[in-house]
mmCIF file of C-alpha atoms and ligand atoms in Angstrom:
data_model
loop_
_atom_site.group_PDB
_atom_site.id
_atom_site.type_symbol
_atom_site.label_atom_id
_atom_site.label_comp_id
_atom_site.label_asym_id
_atom_site.label_seq_id
_atom_site.Cartn_x
_atom_site.Cartn_y
_atom_site.Cartn_z
ATOM 1 C CA MET A 1 82.516 82.137 135.286
ATOM 2 C CA GLU A 2 79.283 81.568 133.370
ATOM 3 C CA LYS A 3 79.728 79.490 130.183
ATOM 4 C CA LEU A 4 78.955 81.205 126.889
ATOM 5 C CA LYS A 5 76.934 80.304 123.805
ATOM 6 C CA ILE A 6 79.031 81.320 120.814
ATOM 7 C CA GLY A 7 78.031 81.437 117.146
ATOM 8 C CA VAL A 8 81.032 80.838 114.848
ATOM 9 C CA ILE A 9 81.060 81.898 111.199
ATOM 10 C CA CYS A 10 83.955 80.806 108.984
ATOM 11 C CA TYR A 11 84.945 79.326 105.635
ATOM 12 C CA PRO A 12 84.996 75.631 106.502
ATOM 13 C CA SER A 13 87.564 74.644 103.900
ATOM 14 C CA LEU A 14 89.541 77.758 102.963
ATOM 15 C CA GLY A 15 93.013 77.336 104.402
ATOM 16 C CA GLY A 16 94.226 78.661 107.711
ATOM 17 C CA SER A 17 91.248 80.771 108.790
ATOM 18 C CA GLY A 18 88.968 77.700 108.795
ATOM 19 C CA VAL A 19 91.612 75.698 110.684
ATOM 20 C CA VAL A 20 91.994 78.413 113.341
ATOM 21 C CA ALA A 21 88.191 78.775 113.683
ATOM 22 C CA THR A 22 87.863 75.009 114.154
ATOM 23 C CA GLU A 23 90.755 74.527 116.573
ATOM 24 C CA LEU A 24 89.682 77.525 118.648
ATOM 25 C CA GLY A 25 86.127 76.172 118.807
ATOM 26 C CA LEU A 26 87.352 72.746 119.905
ATOM 27 C CA MET A 27 89.409 74.325 122.698
ATOM 28 C CA MET A 28 86.537 76.592 123.795
ATOM 29 C CA ALA A 29 84.189 73.570 123.826
ATOM 30 C CA LYS A 30 86.656 71.771 126.115
ATOM 31 C CA ARG A 31 86.417 74.775 128.457
ATOM 32 C CA GLY A 32 82.665 74.159 128.664
ATOM 33 C CA HIS A 33 81.401 76.814 126.232
ATOM 34 C CA GLU A 34 78.674 75.919 123.724
ATOM 35 C CA LEU A 35 79.733 76.447 120.092
ATOM 36 C CA HIS A 36 77.328 76.851 117.169
ATOM 37 C CA TYR A 37 79.021 76.735 113.759
ATOM 38 C CA ILE A 38 76.985 78.515 111.083
ATOM 39 C CA THR A 39 78.715 77.511 107.840
ATOM 40 C CA SER A 40 78.105 76.149 104.331
ATOM 41 C CA SER A 41 79.445 72.696 105.285
ATOM 42 C CA VAL A 42 80.900 70.975 108.331
ATOM 43 C CA PRO A 43 84.558 71.950 108.872
ATOM 44 C CA PHE A 44 86.768 68.870 108.404
ATOM 45 C CA ARG A 45 87.903 68.496 112.046
ATOM 46 C CA LEU A 46 84.280 68.689 113.221
ATOM 47 C CA LEU A 47 83.022 65.797 111.082
ATOM 48 C CA GLU A 48 83.129 63.513 114.109
ATOM 49 C CA LYS A 49 80.841 64.434 116.986
ATOM 50 C CA HIS A 50 82.230 66.650 119.742
ATOM 51 C CA GLU A 51 80.631 67.586 123.018
ATOM 52 C CA ASN A 52 79.375 71.213 123.101
ATOM 53 C CA ILE A 53 79.744 71.673 119.338
ATOM 54 C CA HIS A 54 76.730 72.092 117.067
ATOM 55 C CA PHE A 55 76.427 72.770 113.372
ATOM 56 C CA HIS A 56 73.846 74.815 111.470
ATOM 57 C CA GLU A 57 74.200 74.491 107.714
ATOM 58 C CA VAL A 58 73.622 77.456 105.444
ATOM 59 C CA THR A 59 71.720 76.233 102.395
ATOM 60 C CA ILE A 60 70.692 78.163 99.349
ATOM 61 C CA GLU A 61 68.414 77.308 96.438
ATOM 62 C CA GLY A 62 69.616 78.153 92.925
ATOM 63 C CA TYR A 63 66.640 80.224 91.710
ATOM 64 C CA ALA A 64 66.851 81.072 88.018
ATOM 65 C CA VAL A 65 66.062 84.671 88.836
ATOM 66 C CA PHE A 66 69.498 85.155 90.436
ATOM 67 C CA LYS A 67 72.683 85.309 88.374
ATOM 68 C CA TYR A 68 74.608 84.656 91.634
ATOM 69 C CA PRO A 69 73.039 82.764 94.566
ATOM 70 C CA PRO A 70 72.867 85.290 97.470
ATOM 71 C CA TYR A 71 74.952 83.290 100.006
ATOM 72 C CA ASP A 72 75.590 86.339 102.215
ATOM 73 C CA ILE A 73 71.845 86.842 102.695
ATOM 74 C CA ALA A 74 71.200 83.146 103.356
ATOM 75 C CA LEU A 75 73.999 83.260 105.940
ATOM 76 C CA ALA A 76 72.481 86.350 107.617
ATOM 77 C CA ASN A 77 69.125 84.576 107.724
ATOM 78 C CA GLN A 78 70.654 81.514 109.390
ATOM 79 C CA ILE A 79 72.617 83.710 111.837
ATOM 80 C CA ALA A 80 69.365 85.463 112.856
ATOM 81 C CA ARG A 81 67.617 82.104 113.338
ATOM 82 C CA VAL A 82 70.422 80.658 115.486
ATOM 83 C CA ILE A 83 70.728 83.849 117.596
ATOM 84 C CA GLU A 84 67.015 83.557 118.430
ATOM 85 C CA GLU A 85 66.669 79.791 118.797
ATOM 86 C CA LYS A 86 69.882 79.194 120.768
ATOM 87 C CA ASP A 87 69.909 82.475 122.672
ATOM 88 C CA LEU A 88 73.542 83.133 121.699
ATOM 89 C CA ASP A 89 75.777 85.393 123.805
ATOM 90 C CA LEU A 90 78.059 86.449 120.956
ATOM 91 C CA LEU A 91 79.219 85.773 117.407
ATOM 92 C CA HIS A 92 82.820 85.125 116.380
ATOM 93 C CA VAL A 93 83.298 85.868 112.705
ATOM 94 C CA HIS A 94 86.459 84.664 110.937
ATOM 95 C CA TYR A 95 87.365 86.542 107.726
ATOM 96 C CA ALA A 96 85.587 89.884 107.300
ATOM 97 C CA MET A 97 84.017 89.362 103.888
ATOM 98 C CA PRO A 98 81.176 88.698 103.743
ATOM 99 C CA HIS A 99 80.939 87.252 107.253
ATOM 100 C CA ALA A 100 81.136 90.496 109.274
ATOM 101 C CA VAL A 101 78.499 92.078 107.023
ATOM 102 C CA SER A 102 76.200 89.031 107.227
ATOM 103 C CA ALA A 103 76.641 89.039 111.016
ATOM 104 C CA ALA A 104 75.582 92.701 111.224
ATOM 105 C CA LEU A 105 72.531 91.983 109.068
ATOM 106 C CA GLY A 106 71.611 88.759 110.911
ATOM 107 C CA LYS A 107 71.900 90.494 114.257
ATOM 108 C CA ASP A 108 69.661 93.308 113.018
ATOM 109 C CA MET A 109 67.115 90.834 111.617
ATOM 110 C CA ALA A 110 66.965 89.106 114.996
ATOM 111 C CA GLY A 111 66.550 92.472 116.767
ATOM 112 C CA SER A 112 69.511 91.434 118.908
ATOM 113 C CA ASN A 113 72.362 93.448 120.372
ATOM 114 C CA ILE A 114 74.791 90.596 121.009
ATOM 115 C CA GLY A 115 78.485 91.294 120.587
ATOM 116 C CA VAL A 116 80.331 90.415 117.371
ATOM 117 C CA ILE A 117 84.055 89.650 117.295
ATOM 118 C CA THR A 118 85.579 89.830 113.833
ATOM 119 C CA THR A 119 88.971 88.220 113.273
ATOM 120 C CA LEU A 120 90.838 89.461 110.219
ATOM 121 C CA HIS A 121 92.939 86.737 108.597
ATOM 122 C CA GLY A 122 94.727 88.424 105.722
ATOM 123 C CA THR A 123 93.376 88.541 102.220
ATOM 124 C CA ASP A 124 90.071 89.927 103.545
ATOM 125 C CA VAL A 125 92.136 93.114 103.996
ATOM 126 C CA THR A 126 95.316 92.775 101.917
ATOM 127 C CA ILE A 127 93.484 91.855 98.689
ATOM 128 C CA LEU A 128 89.889 93.008 99.197
ATOM 129 C CA GLY A 129 91.069 96.259 100.821
ATOM 130 C CA HIS A 130 92.674 97.206 97.490
ATOM 131 C CA ASP A 131 89.395 96.659 95.634
ATOM 132 C CA ASP A 132 87.459 99.919 95.247
ATOM 133 C CA SER A 133 84.184 98.042 95.008
ATOM 134 C CA LEU A 134 84.720 96.185 98.301
ATOM 135 C CA ARG A 135 86.843 98.428 100.554
ATOM 136 C CA ASN A 136 83.865 100.349 101.979
ATOM 137 C CA THR A 137 82.003 97.116 102.646
ATOM 138 C CA VAL A 138 84.978 95.621 104.509
ATOM 139 C CA ARG A 139 85.181 98.865 106.547
ATOM 140 C CA TYR A 140 81.423 98.694 107.229
ATOM 141 C CA GLY A 141 81.713 95.072 108.478
ATOM 142 C CA ILE A 142 84.668 95.963 110.705
ATOM 143 C CA ASN A 143 83.018 99.096 112.122
ATOM 144 C CA LYS A 144 79.822 97.167 112.876
ATOM 145 C CA SER A 145 81.795 94.634 114.947
ATOM 146 C CA THR A 146 82.058 95.007 118.716
ATOM 147 C CA ILE A 147 85.682 93.836 118.841
ATOM 148 C CA VAL A 148 88.158 93.356 115.996
ATOM 149 C CA THR A 149 91.259 91.170 116.058
ATOM 150 C CA ALA A 150 94.026 90.551 113.504
ATOM 151 C CA VAL A 151 96.332 87.527 113.367
ATOM 152 C CA SER A 152 99.549 89.613 113.275
ATOM 153 C CA HIS A 153 100.809 93.136 113.914
ATOM 154 C CA SER A 154 101.544 93.397 110.228
ATOM 155 C CA LEU A 155 97.895 92.705 109.352
ATOM 156 C CA LYS A 156 96.761 95.197 111.987
ATOM 157 C CA GLU A 157 98.951 97.868 110.380
ATOM 158 C CA ASP A 158 97.788 96.952 106.862
ATOM 159 C CA THR A 159 94.181 97.235 108.014
ATOM 160 C CA ILE A 160 94.727 100.697 109.464
ATOM 161 C CA ARG A 161 96.548 101.814 106.305
ATOM 162 C CA LEU A 162 94.137 100.335 103.761
ATOM 163 C CA ILE A 163 90.759 100.398 105.519
ATOM 164 C CA ASN A 164 91.229 103.016 108.239
ATOM 165 C CA PRO A 165 88.405 101.650 110.414
ATOM 166 C CA ASP A 166 86.989 103.400 113.502
ATOM 167 C CA LYS A 167 87.678 100.342 115.647
ATOM 168 C CA GLU A 168 90.730 99.495 117.699
ATOM 169 C CA ILE A 169 92.362 96.291 116.429
ATOM 170 C CA HIS A 170 93.787 93.713 118.850
ATOM 171 C CA THR A 171 96.553 91.424 117.609
ATOM 172 C CA ILE A 172 96.041 87.799 118.620
ATOM 173 C CA TYR A 173 98.452 85.362 117.010
ATOM 174 C CA ASN A 174 97.390 82.035 115.573
ATOM 175 C CA PHE A 175 98.218 78.799 117.358
ATOM 176 C CA ILE A 176 98.287 75.088 116.593
ATOM 177 C CA ASP A 177 97.008 71.992 118.302
ATOM 178 C CA GLU A 178 100.133 70.864 120.142
ATOM 179 C CA LYS A 179 98.844 67.288 120.339
ATOM 180 C CA THR A 180 98.730 66.933 116.543
ATOM 181 C CA TYR A 181 101.762 68.989 115.594
ATOM 182 C CA VAL A 182 104.752 67.367 117.301
ATOM 183 C CA PRO A 183 107.989 65.922 115.952
ATOM 184 C CA SER A 184 107.084 62.328 115.134
ATOM 185 C CA ASP A 185 108.449 59.108 113.686
ATOM 186 C CA PRO A 186 108.256 59.241 109.870
ATOM 187 C CA GLY A 187 107.521 55.510 109.608
ATOM 188 C CA THR A 188 107.511 54.298 105.990
ATOM 189 C CA LEU A 189 105.948 57.387 104.398
ATOM 190 C CA LYS A 190 109.172 58.349 102.610
ATOM 191 C CA GLU A 191 109.304 55.003 100.808
ATOM 192 C CA GLU A 192 105.567 55.098 100.098
ATOM 193 C CA LEU A 193 106.056 58.407 98.310
ATOM 194 C CA GLY A 194 108.959 56.983 96.311
ATOM 195 C CA ILE A 195 111.639 59.053 98.046
ATOM 196 C CA LYS A 196 115.018 57.440 98.675
ATOM 197 C CA LYS A 197 116.200 57.255 102.275
ATOM 198 C CA GLU A 198 119.234 59.478 101.649
ATOM 199 C CA GLU A 199 117.307 62.099 99.646
ATOM 200 C CA LYS A 200 116.486 65.417 101.329
ATOM 201 C CA VAL A 201 112.901 66.685 101.272
ATOM 202 C CA LEU A 202 111.626 70.233 100.772
ATOM 203 C CA ILE A 203 107.950 70.783 101.509
ATOM 204 C CA HIS A 204 105.508 73.501 100.428
ATOM 205 C CA ILE A 205 101.925 73.408 101.709
ATOM 206 C CA SER A 206 99.322 75.878 100.448
ATOM 207 C CA ASN A 207 96.079 76.454 98.620
ATOM 208 C CA PHE A 208 97.910 77.058 95.324
ATOM 209 C CA ARG A 209 96.772 80.632 94.855
ATOM 210 C CA LYS A 210 98.803 83.307 93.042
ATOM 211 C CA VAL A 211 99.796 85.023 96.320
ATOM 212 C CA LYS A 212 101.684 81.857 97.332
ATOM 213 C CA ASN A 213 104.156 82.505 94.487
ATOM 214 C CA ILE A 214 104.804 78.784 93.868
ATOM 215 C CA PRO A 215 106.715 79.452 90.617
ATOM 216 C CA ASP A 216 109.590 80.878 92.708
ATOM 217 C CA VAL A 217 109.506 77.725 94.867
ATOM 218 C CA VAL A 218 109.812 75.512 91.781
ATOM 219 C CA LYS A 219 112.490 77.657 90.097
ATOM 220 C CA SER A 220 114.585 77.775 93.270
ATOM 221 C CA PHE A 221 114.136 74.052 93.726
ATOM 222 C CA GLN A 222 115.565 73.446 90.251
ATOM 223 C CA GLN A 223 118.849 75.013 91.395
ATOM 224 C CA ILE A 224 118.799 73.245 94.772
ATOM 225 C CA THR A 225 118.326 69.810 93.249
ATOM 226 C CA GLN A 226 121.370 70.399 91.039
ATOM 227 C CA SER A 227 123.552 70.650 94.179
ATOM 228 C CA ILE A 228 121.869 68.138 96.498
ATOM 229 C CA ASP A 229 119.709 65.078 95.902
ATOM 230 C CA THR A 230 116.335 66.500 96.906
ATOM 231 C CA LYS A 231 112.617 65.948 96.354
ATOM 232 C CA LEU A 232 110.035 68.730 96.495
ATOM 233 C CA LEU A 233 106.676 67.880 98.042
ATOM 234 C CA LEU A 234 103.898 70.192 96.838
ATOM 235 C CA VAL A 235 100.979 69.622 99.179
ATOM 236 C CA GLY A 236 97.504 71.040 98.526
ATOM 237 C CA GLU A 237 95.507 72.137 95.533
ATOM 238 C CA GLY A 238 93.985 75.300 94.120
ATOM 239 C CA PRO A 239 93.562 77.559 91.101
ATOM 240 C CA GLU A 240 97.265 77.660 90.141
ATOM 241 C CA MET A 241 97.675 73.858 90.058
ATOM 242 C CA GLU A 242 97.748 73.500 86.256
ATOM 243 C CA ASN A 243 100.235 76.359 85.798
ATOM 244 C CA ILE A 244 102.537 74.800 88.376
ATOM 245 C CA ARG A 245 102.321 71.366 86.743
ATOM 246 C CA GLN A 246 103.182 73.007 83.431
ATOM 247 C CA LEU A 247 106.193 74.793 84.958
ATOM 248 C CA VAL A 248 107.416 71.548 86.535
ATOM 249 C CA ASN A 249 107.184 69.869 83.112
ATOM 250 C CA ASP A 250 108.874 72.776 81.310
ATOM 251 C CA LEU A 251 111.793 72.607 83.747
ATOM 252 C CA ASN A 252 111.987 68.784 83.409
ATOM 253 C CA LEU A 253 111.440 68.344 87.119
ATOM 254 C CA GLU A 254 108.708 65.667 86.970
ATOM 255 C CA GLU A 255 111.019 63.071 88.561
ATOM 256 C CA HIS A 256 111.854 65.371 91.459
ATOM 257 C CA VAL A 257 108.540 67.014 92.335
ATOM 258 C CA ILE A 258 105.722 65.122 94.071
ATOM 259 C CA PHE A 259 102.215 66.599 93.935
ATOM 260 C CA THR A 260 100.413 65.014 96.859
ATOM 261 C CA GLY A 261 97.078 66.850 96.478
ATOM 262 C CA LYS A 262 95.156 67.666 99.662
ATOM 263 C CA ARG A 263 96.254 65.562 102.637
ATOM 264 C CA ASN A 264 95.110 65.173 106.202
ATOM 265 C CA ASP A 265 98.386 63.699 107.517
ATOM 266 C CA MET A 266 100.340 66.970 107.742
ATOM 267 C CA ALA A 267 102.356 65.968 110.819
ATOM 268 C CA GLN A 268 103.538 62.791 109.019
ATOM 269 C CA LEU A 269 104.419 64.709 105.855
ATOM 270 C CA LEU A 270 106.368 67.177 107.984
ATOM 271 C CA ALA A 271 108.098 64.290 109.763
ATOM 272 C CA ILE A 272 109.772 63.287 106.476
ATOM 273 C CA SER A 273 110.641 66.887 105.532
ATOM 274 C CA ASP A 274 113.901 68.765 106.102
ATOM 275 C CA VAL A 275 112.879 72.309 105.196
ATOM 276 C CA MET A 276 109.553 74.120 104.727
ATOM 277 C CA PHE A 277 109.737 76.393 101.682
ATOM 278 C CA HIS A 278 107.366 79.375 101.381
ATOM 279 C CA LEU A 279 107.993 82.319 99.092
ATOM 280 C CA SER A 280 104.600 84.071 99.372
ATOM 281 C CA GLU A 281 103.906 87.539 98.091
ATOM 282 C CA LYS A 282 101.337 88.117 100.857
ATOM 283 C CA GLU A 283 100.974 86.189 104.120
ATOM 284 C CA ALA A 284 99.243 87.684 107.145
ATOM 285 C CA PHE A 285 100.604 84.976 109.445
ATOM 286 C CA GLY A 286 101.616 81.742 107.708
ATOM 287 C CA LEU A 287 99.986 79.042 109.806
ATOM 288 C CA VAL A 288 101.813 76.245 107.962
ATOM 289 C CA LEU A 289 105.137 77.759 109.056
ATOM 290 C CA LEU A 290 104.067 77.415 112.673
ATOM 291 C CA GLU A 291 102.807 73.859 112.047
ATOM 292 C CA ALA A 292 106.181 72.999 110.512
ATOM 293 C CA MET A 293 108.083 74.602 113.407
ATOM 294 C CA ALA A 294 106.059 72.566 115.918
ATOM 295 C CA CYS A 295 106.972 69.404 114.007
ATOM 296 C CA GLY A 296 110.674 70.276 114.021
ATOM 297 C CA VAL A 297 110.935 71.574 110.451
ATOM 298 C CA PRO A 298 112.641 74.975 109.965
ATOM 299 C CA SER A 299 111.386 77.288 107.230
ATOM 300 C CA VAL A 300 112.890 79.437 104.536
ATOM 301 C CA ALA A 301 110.240 82.077 103.847
ATOM 302 C CA THR A 302 109.784 85.591 102.481
ATOM 303 C CA ASP A 303 109.894 88.883 104.370
ATOM 304 C CA ARG A 304 106.230 89.571 103.676
ATOM 305 C CA GLY A 305 103.303 90.350 106.010
ATOM 306 C CA GLY A 306 103.337 88.553 109.350
ATOM 307 C CA ILE A 307 105.975 85.966 108.382
ATOM 308 C CA PRO A 308 108.814 87.748 110.266
ATOM 309 C CA GLU A 309 106.618 87.651 113.397
ATOM 310 C CA VAL A 310 106.651 83.831 113.195
ATOM 311 C CA ILE A 311 110.127 83.178 111.753
ATOM 312 C CA MET A 312 113.017 84.865 113.543
ATOM 313 C CA ASP A 313 115.681 85.180 110.851
ATOM 314 C CA GLY A 314 118.799 83.200 111.682
ATOM 315 C CA GLU A 315 117.256 81.796 114.876
ATOM 316 C CA ASN A 316 114.449 79.420 114.015
ATOM 317 C CA GLY A 317 114.460 79.795 110.218
ATOM 318 C CA PHE A 318 115.586 82.080 107.414
ATOM 319 C CA ILE A 319 113.801 85.110 105.974
ATOM 320 C CA VAL A 320 114.619 86.105 102.389
ATOM 321 C CA PRO A 321 113.497 89.152 100.372
ATOM 322 C CA TYR A 322 110.379 88.466 98.283
ATOM 323 C CA GLY A 323 111.391 87.634 94.696
ATOM 324 C CA ASP A 324 115.057 86.940 95.563
ATOM 325 C CA THR A 325 115.324 83.299 94.508
ATOM 326 C CA ASP A 326 119.150 83.339 94.728
ATOM 327 C CA ALA A 327 118.907 84.166 98.432
ATOM 328 C CA ALA A 328 116.242 81.472 98.876
ATOM 329 C CA VAL A 329 118.463 78.842 97.212
ATOM 330 C CA GLU A 330 121.459 79.856 99.322
ATOM 331 C CA LYS A 331 119.512 79.635 102.605
ATOM 332 C CA VAL A 332 117.935 76.263 101.794
ATOM 333 C CA LEU A 333 121.343 74.855 100.841
ATOM 334 C CA GLN A 334 122.818 76.158 104.111
ATOM 335 C CA LEU A 335 120.144 74.303 106.065
ATOM 336 C CA LEU A 336 120.409 71.102 104.029
ATOM 337 C CA GLN A 337 124.201 71.015 104.246
ATOM 338 C CA ASN A 338 124.683 71.961 107.873
ATOM 339 C CA ASP A 339 123.047 69.535 110.315
ATOM 340 C CA GLU A 340 124.248 71.485 113.330
ATOM 341 C CA LEU A 341 122.635 74.687 112.090
ATOM 342 C CA ARG A 342 119.396 72.891 111.212
ATOM 343 C CA HIS A 343 119.321 71.254 114.623
ATOM 344 C CA SER A 344 119.768 74.579 116.429
ATOM 345 C CA PHE A 345 116.904 76.070 114.368
ATOM 346 C CA ILE A 346 114.705 73.095 115.292
ATOM 347 C CA VAL A 347 115.408 73.536 119.018
ATOM 348 C CA ASN A 348 114.813 77.310 118.848
ATOM 349 C CA GLY A 349 111.639 76.738 116.814
ATOM 350 C CA LEU A 350 110.181 74.308 119.349
ATOM 351 C CA ARG A 351 110.877 76.918 122.037
ATOM 352 C CA THR A 352 109.154 79.641 119.961
ATOM 353 C CA VAL A 353 106.045 77.465 119.581
ATOM 354 C CA LYS A 354 105.921 76.932 123.339
ATOM 355 C CA GLU A 355 106.696 80.469 124.459
ATOM 356 C CA LYS A 356 105.168 82.742 121.840
ATOM 357 C CA PHE A 357 102.323 80.728 120.317
ATOM 358 C CA HIS A 358 101.155 78.400 123.065
ATOM 359 C CA SER A 359 97.497 77.489 122.467
ATOM 360 C CA ALA A 360 96.486 77.922 126.124
ATOM 361 C CA ASN A 361 97.776 81.486 126.114
ATOM 362 C CA ILE A 362 96.097 82.379 122.787
ATOM 363 C CA VAL A 363 92.787 80.729 123.726
ATOM 364 C CA GLU A 364 92.763 82.712 126.980
ATOM 365 C CA GLN A 365 93.218 85.961 125.063
ATOM 366 C CA TYR A 366 90.179 85.116 122.914
ATOM 367 C CA GLU A 367 88.158 83.990 125.939
ATOM 368 C CA ARG A 368 88.756 87.330 127.654
ATOM 369 C CA LEU A 369 87.446 89.123 124.558
ATOM 370 C CA TYR A 370 84.467 86.734 124.399
ATOM 371 C CA TYR A 371 83.387 87.757 127.915
ATOM 372 C CA GLU A 372 83.943 91.420 127.050
ATOM 373 C CA ALA A 373 81.880 91.155 123.827
ATOM 374 C CA ALA A 374 79.136 89.298 125.703
ATOM 375 C CA GLY A 375 79.103 92.074 128.341
ATOM 376 C CA LYS A 376 80.060 89.568 131.037
ATOM 377 C CA SER A 377 83.598 90.580 131.901
HETATM 378 O O1 LIG B 401 95.576 82.671 101.875
HETATM 379 C C1 LIG B 401 95.333 81.648 102.461
HETATM 380 O O2 LIG B 401 96.133 80.746 102.615
HETATM 381 C C2 LIG B 401 93.962 81.487 103.028
HETATM 382 C C3 LIG B 401 93.730 82.431 104.153
HETATM 383 C C4 LIG B 401 92.556 81.931 104.963
HETATM 384 O O3 LIG B 401 91.538 82.588 104.973
HETATM 385 O O4 LIG B 401 92.696 80.868 105.562
HETATM 386 O O5 LIG B 401 94.906 82.494 104.948
HETATM 387 C C5 LIG B 401 95.048 83.630 105.737
HETATM 388 O O6 LIG B 401 94.715 83.283 107.076
HETATM 389 C C6 LIG B 401 95.614 82.335 107.696
HETATM 390 C C7 LIG B 401 95.097 82.046 109.103
HETATM 391 O O7 LIG B 401 95.044 83.196 109.880
HETATM 392 C C8 LIG B 401 97.037 82.909 107.714
HETATM 393 O O8 LIG B 401 97.914 81.971 108.302
HETATM 394 C C9 LIG B 401 97.476 83.205 106.271
HETATM 395 O O9 LIG B 401 98.748 83.824 106.314
HETATM 396 C C10 LIG B 401 96.488 84.135 105.599
HETATM 397 N N1 LIG B 401 96.817 84.223 104.160
HETATM 398 C C11 LIG B 401 97.214 85.363 103.593
HETATM 399 O O10 LIG B 401 97.341 86.401 104.183
HETATM 400 C C12 LIG B 401 97.546 85.274 102.143
#
């Protein structure tokens, strides 16, 4: 089949959607397609040079006349330029706002009729779809797309309920790079982080936003650490960081909670962890839960959004009702106190990663849509 020239628009550093956009691009590039990232900065995994991957930075001057720099317009301008100069076959837009709207404008500016695939990742619908001032714009961006995908059935249903777009929505699950996310030898990381060999480790990885509901993680952990010698690793950073630090201090947990900040050695951090702990209010998929599963770490997570599509309750992890910290404590303790149970969850989880979320299978689903959007199927 003819190889395609694909423009990719994403947030290079905002959590899972940027990771998925980058990993998908790397896998498409390996299949011989030419990828053109049109973003505000180079996504982390693309900092080193890769064959078939190119980067077109979106820059914007801070003119005094603007209260807010018009990034969406600068992005549309760059999209139009790249469509023309590189003769793109299609655009793949990750996260609807403002990317799907900028893509529609850029395409129009270039006088082009190339296909646009928009992948919905979560908060572009579940938060922005509740905002009266943005809902119509999200719907406009979706309706202007040639093909729309969502990262879980739950997000597809939320989109229909909140946005009611004219377009059909295809569910394509997220995936992970199976070479990076594998059970591995923890080496000396536990000691380096000041954790005793016999201590158990709970891990939470996120961008510290309100929807991640980290206060429930910390409050539950306080009870857990009273029963079992445990450390809590809080990995990442974000707007809620100071509030969480304050809560940790108020609960006198400073000795037990380790704030690692942003890290690039996720597989190693997971290698020293016993349970992944996520009590989100909203979560369209929960990429970190899949990363943990692939590294042999079962999760205790809430019944929200797409989480139950990743975690099968009682099989490869535990699902607890959102806000029910007693249930969360009970399930974590079960996993920490019962090695046999934890082991069976690990085995089932590794099977889930292979059977339900295998990258080759997911990448093929996207590739089929790429050819369809490019009119070359
Ligand atoms: O909320 C985040 O963590 C960021 C956001 C993003 O744009 O990366 O995450 C969303 O997309 C991820 C990748 O598809 C999903 O794994 C997350 O569940 C989703 N976050 C929410 O829905 C809150």
